[in-house]
Amino acid sequence: MIPFNKPPYTGKEQQYVIAAMQSSNMSGDGPFSKKCQAWFEQRLGAPKTLLTPSCTAALEMAAILIDIQPGDEVIMPSYTFVSTANAFALRGAKVVFVDIRSDTMNIDETKIEAAITDKTKAIVPVHYAGVGCEMDTIMAIAERHGLFVVEDAAQGMMSSYKGRALGSIGHLGAFSFHETKNYTSGGEGGLLIINDSRFKERAEIIREKGTNRSQFFRGMVDKYSWVDIGSSFLPSELQAAYLWGQLEKAEEINDFRLSAWQYYMDKLAPLATAGKIQLATVPEQCQHNAHMFYLKVTGLTERGQLLAYLKTKNILAVFHYVPLHTAKAGSNFGRFHGEDRYTSKDSACLIRLPMFYGISKDDLKHVVENIFLFYKVNK
Ligand SMILES: *Cc1c(COP(=O)(O)O)cnc(C)c1O
């Protein structure tokens, strides 16, 4: 079976994880965590980054940092992972979903302004498949209305928009190092990116269970105590050590994925030209990271048929997301503003092909050939 995903592994992780184990310093913010954070700060040009146990946790921190209160509204796409919405619902916010664009599956920036009310506090663009949202427009809207922008850049590591790293454009950003993402910190992990320096100090406090422990370690206060709400938002050193093994090979992993992605794109292009499938669009101003290779078929039935067909050929392709506004919690905690023109329709057509660091040329070829066969036999 060609798996849908294999967690990236470079060979260096093992050595670093063992080093962390032997250092007697396995809790958070040890040497490997500091190295990773410095790498991200440099790479992203962000004043501060903090490793977290997950992107979910980073988004939850962001919701606390921008002081989301019950009744506040937060605008985001419905076509996203539950954590994007949950982080804000947990703080009592009402989630306001707007439609996506069909070409990138990203939030339709032209639909945002109409969804703003006097309760709106933030916009949360999700960079789907590591392809940037229209950030200039989104930042301008936020500025006009005094709103925060929290980028869900879970899938966007190594991607950029107009030369700026995804996650580094809004006030705050969040990455994921879950094993299904381009880089992993041993299965679970994330990063909070603080671009607005106002949040630096409070972010450290929230992450350290609401204490000023970080300031204590820097010698800024003579004892540490409980100063704010917070939780345990630190990953272990073992996770940071694992991640460091991947960051050292960040470019190599990225190049590999991009070439696999391009192979699919080139080979499947004739099917798109023939009108059988629709392929992703990467706008000119976006450099992507080949997080995902997806295609869109004509509907739910055909999607089921193609997935089942590929399974008989030992290929595991998958789909996601069920739009959040159609889910039980989505209607409890949110509402859809405006017309659902593409969210439901396009999400029902989408298929993700096997894509991971190390996927062989033979496997890529096998996937492409069988998609062609499916259309020959069935259409
Ligand atoms: C993966 C993902 C998340 C959650 O990441 P975790 O690290 O698993 O918490 C959130 N948002 C999006 C868009 C994702 O793809």
PDB file of N, CA and C in Angstrom, residues 326-360:
ATOM      1  N   THR A 326     -21.229  23.090   8.954  1.00  0.00           N
ATOM      2  CA  THR A 326     -22.208  22.017   8.793  1.00  0.00           C
ATOM      3  C   THR A 326     -22.121  21.006   9.937  1.00  0.00           C
ATOM      4  N   ALA A 327     -21.121  21.162  10.809  1.00  0.00           N
ATOM      5  CA  ALA A 327     -20.956  20.245  11.934  1.00  0.00           C
ATOM      6  C   ALA A 327     -21.767  20.732  13.132  1.00  0.00           C
ATOM      7  N   LYS A 328     -22.048  19.815  14.052  1.00  0.00           N
ATOM      8  CA  LYS A 328     -22.882  20.139  15.226  1.00  0.00           C
ATOM      9  C   LYS A 328     -22.299  21.311  16.018  1.00  0.00           C
ATOM     10  N   ALA A 329     -21.014  21.208  16.343  1.00  0.00           N
ATOM     11  CA  ALA A 329     -20.393  22.279  17.137  1.00  0.00           C
ATOM     12  C   ALA A 329     -20.304  23.569  16.322  1.00  0.00           C
ATOM     13  N   GLY A 330     -20.177  23.410  15.024  1.00  0.00           N
ATOM     14  CA  GLY A 330     -20.083  24.583  14.161  1.00  0.00           C
ATOM     15  C   GLY A 330     -21.331  25.440  14.224  1.00  0.00           C
ATOM     16  N   SER A 331     -22.495  24.777  14.303  1.00  0.00           N
ATOM     17  CA  SER A 331     -23.722  25.579  14.387  1.00  0.00           C
ATOM     18  C   SER A 331     -23.949  26.079  15.807  1.00  0.00           C
ATOM     19  N   ASN A 332     -23.403  25.376  16.803  1.00  0.00           N
ATOM     20  CA  ASN A 332     -23.507  25.872  18.186  1.00  0.00           C
ATOM     21  C   ASN A 332     -22.642  27.106  18.415  1.00  0.00           C
ATOM     22  N   PHE A 333     -21.446  27.056  17.891  1.00  0.00           N
ATOM     23  CA  PHE A 333     -20.465  28.101  18.211  1.00  0.00           C
ATOM     24  C   PHE A 333     -20.256  29.112  17.086  1.00  0.00           C
ATOM     25  N   GLY A 334     -20.882  28.870  15.960  1.00  0.00           N
ATOM     26  CA  GLY A 334     -20.626  29.775  14.852  1.00  0.00           C
ATOM     27  C   GLY A 334     -21.831  29.983  13.959  1.00  0.00           C
ATOM     28  N   ARG A 335     -21.625  30.838  12.970  1.00  0.00           N
ATOM     29  CA  ARG A 335     -22.636  31.041  11.929  1.00  0.00           C
ATOM     30  C   ARG A 335     -21.896  31.344  10.634  1.00  0.00           C
ATOM     31  N   PHE A 336     -22.540  31.041   9.524  1.00  0.00           N
ATOM     32  CA  PHE A 336     -21.935  31.310   8.221  1.00  0.00           C
ATOM     33  C   PHE A 336     -22.471  32.649   7.748  1.00  0.00           C
ATOM     34  N   HIS A 337     -21.587  33.532   7.376  1.00  0.00           N
ATOM     35  CA  HIS A 337     -22.050  34.827   6.869  1.00  0.00           C
ATOM     36  C   HIS A 337     -21.955  34.851   5.347  1.00  0.00           C
ATOM     37  N   GLY A 338     -23.049  35.226   4.717  1.00  0.00           N
ATOM     38  CA  GLY A 338     -23.048  35.317   3.251  1.00  0.00           C
ATOM     39  C   GLY A 338     -23.354  33.973   2.618  1.00  0.00           C
ATOM     40  N   GLU A 339     -23.079  33.893   1.334  1.00  0.00           N
ATOM     41  CA  GLU A 339     -23.442  32.707   0.558  1.00  0.00           C
ATOM     42  C   GLU A 339     -22.348  31.639   0.636  1.00  0.00           C
ATOM     43  N   ASP A 340     -22.771  30.392   0.813  1.00  0.00           N
ATOM     44  CA  ASP A 340     -21.838  29.263   0.773  1.00  0.00           C
ATOM     45  C   ASP A 340     -21.751  28.799  -0.682  1.00  0.00           C
ATOM     46  N   ARG A 341     -20.950  29.522  -1.441  1.00  0.00           N
ATOM     47  CA  ARG A 341     -20.894  29.238  -2.872  1.00  0.00           C
ATOM     48  C   ARG A 341     -19.898  28.117  -3.169  1.00  0.00           C
ATOM     49  N   TYR A 342     -18.754  28.136  -2.498  1.00  0.00           N
ATOM     50  CA  TYR A 342     -17.703  27.161  -2.794  1.00  0.00           C
ATOM     51  C   TYR A 342     -17.362  26.224  -1.638  1.00  0.00           C
ATOM     52  N   THR A 343     -17.585  26.667  -0.398  1.00  0.00           N
ATOM     53  CA  THR A 343     -17.117  25.875   0.749  1.00  0.00           C
ATOM     54  C   THR A 343     -17.644  24.437   0.685  1.00  0.00           C
ATOM     55  N   SER A 344     -18.962  24.278   0.625  1.00  0.00           N
ATOM     56  CA  SER A 344     -19.534  22.929   0.651  1.00  0.00           C
ATOM     57  C   SER A 344     -19.291  22.193  -0.661  1.00  0.00           C
ATOM     58  N   LYS A 345     -19.465  22.915  -1.754  1.00  0.00           N
ATOM     59  CA  LYS A 345     -19.355  22.286  -3.073  1.00  0.00           C
ATOM     60  C   LYS A 345     -17.922  21.802  -3.327  1.00  0.00           C
ATOM     61  N   ASP A 346     -16.961  22.667  -3.140  1.00  0.00           N
ATOM     62  CA  ASP A 346     -15.579  22.294  -3.456  1.00  0.00           C
ATOM     63  C   ASP A 346     -14.989  21.296  -2.468  1.00  0.00           C
ATOM     64  N   SER A 347     -15.384  21.406  -1.204  1.00  0.00           N
ATOM     65  CA  SER A 347     -14.816  20.464  -0.228  1.00  0.00           C
ATOM     66  C   SER A 347     -15.293  19.045  -0.519  1.00  0.00           C
ATOM     67  N   ALA A 348     -16.472  18.905  -1.133  1.00  0.00           N
ATOM     68  CA  ALA A 348     -16.998  17.574  -1.445  1.00  0.00           C
ATOM     69  C   ALA A 348     -16.302  16.935  -2.644  1.00  0.00           C
ATOM     70  N   CYS A 349     -15.504  17.723  -3.352  1.00  0.00           N
ATOM     71  CA  CYS A 349     -14.851  17.240  -4.582  1.00  0.00           C
ATOM     72  C   CYS A 349     -13.367  16.958  -4.399  1.00  0.00           C
ATOM     73  N   LEU A 350     -12.847  17.277  -3.232  1.00  0.00           N
ATOM     74  CA  LEU A 350     -11.397  17.308  -3.069  1.00  0.00           C
ATOM     75  C   LEU A 350     -10.796  15.973  -2.613  1.00  0.00           C
ATOM     76  N   ILE A 351      -9.685  15.639  -3.252  1.00  0.00           N
ATOM     77  CA  ILE A 351      -8.928  14.417  -2.930  1.00  0.00           C
ATOM     78  C   ILE A 351      -7.468  14.792  -2.728  1.00  0.00           C
ATOM     79  N   ARG A 352      -6.867  14.256  -1.687  1.00  0.00           N
ATOM     80  CA  ARG A 352      -5.437  14.481  -1.433  1.00  0.00           C
ATOM     81  C   ARG A 352      -4.669  13.227  -1.806  1.00  0.00           C
ATOM     82  N   LEU A 353      -3.653  13.392  -2.623  1.00  0.00           N
ATOM     83  CA  LEU A 353      -2.843  12.246  -3.061  1.00  0.00           C
ATOM     84  C   LEU A 353      -1.671  12.021  -2.098  1.00  0.00           C
ATOM     85  N   PRO A 354      -1.126  10.805  -2.089  1.00  0.00           N
ATOM     86  CA  PRO A 354       0.035  10.528  -1.236  1.00  0.00           C
ATOM     87  C   PRO A 354       1.135  11.560  -1.486  1.00  0.00           C
ATOM     88  N   MET A 355       1.655  12.133  -0.427  1.00  0.00           N
ATOM     89  CA  MET A 355       2.670  13.177  -0.554  1.00  0.00           C
ATOM     90  C   MET A 355       3.482  13.210   0.725  1.00  0.00           C
ATOM     91  N   PHE A 356       4.738  12.830   0.618  1.00  0.00           N
ATOM     92  CA  PHE A 356       5.604  12.879   1.803  1.00  0.00           C
ATOM     93  C   PHE A 356       7.062  12.884   1.372  1.00  0.00           C
ATOM     94  N   TYR A 357       7.896  13.310   2.305  1.00  0.00           N
ATOM     95  CA  TYR A 357       9.344  13.329   2.087  1.00  0.00           C
ATOM     96  C   TYR A 357       9.811  11.890   1.914  1.00  0.00           C
ATOM     97  N   GLY A 358      10.411  11.588   0.776  1.00  0.00           N
ATOM     98  CA  GLY A 358      10.903  10.233   0.526  1.00  0.00           C
ATOM     99  C   GLY A 358      10.003   9.406  -0.386  1.00  0.00           C
ATOM    100  N   ILE A 359       8.865   9.933  -0.803  1.00  0.00           N
ATOM    101  CA  ILE A 359       8.004   9.140  -1.705  1.00  0.00           C
ATOM    102  C   ILE A 359       8.787   8.869  -2.994  1.00  0.00           C
ATOM    103  N   SER A 360       8.711   7.616  -3.459  1.00  0.00           N
ATOM    104  CA  SER A 360       9.560   7.238  -4.604  1.00  0.00           C
ATOM    105  C   SER A 360       8.922   7.651  -5.926  1.00  0.00           C
TER     106      SER A 360
END
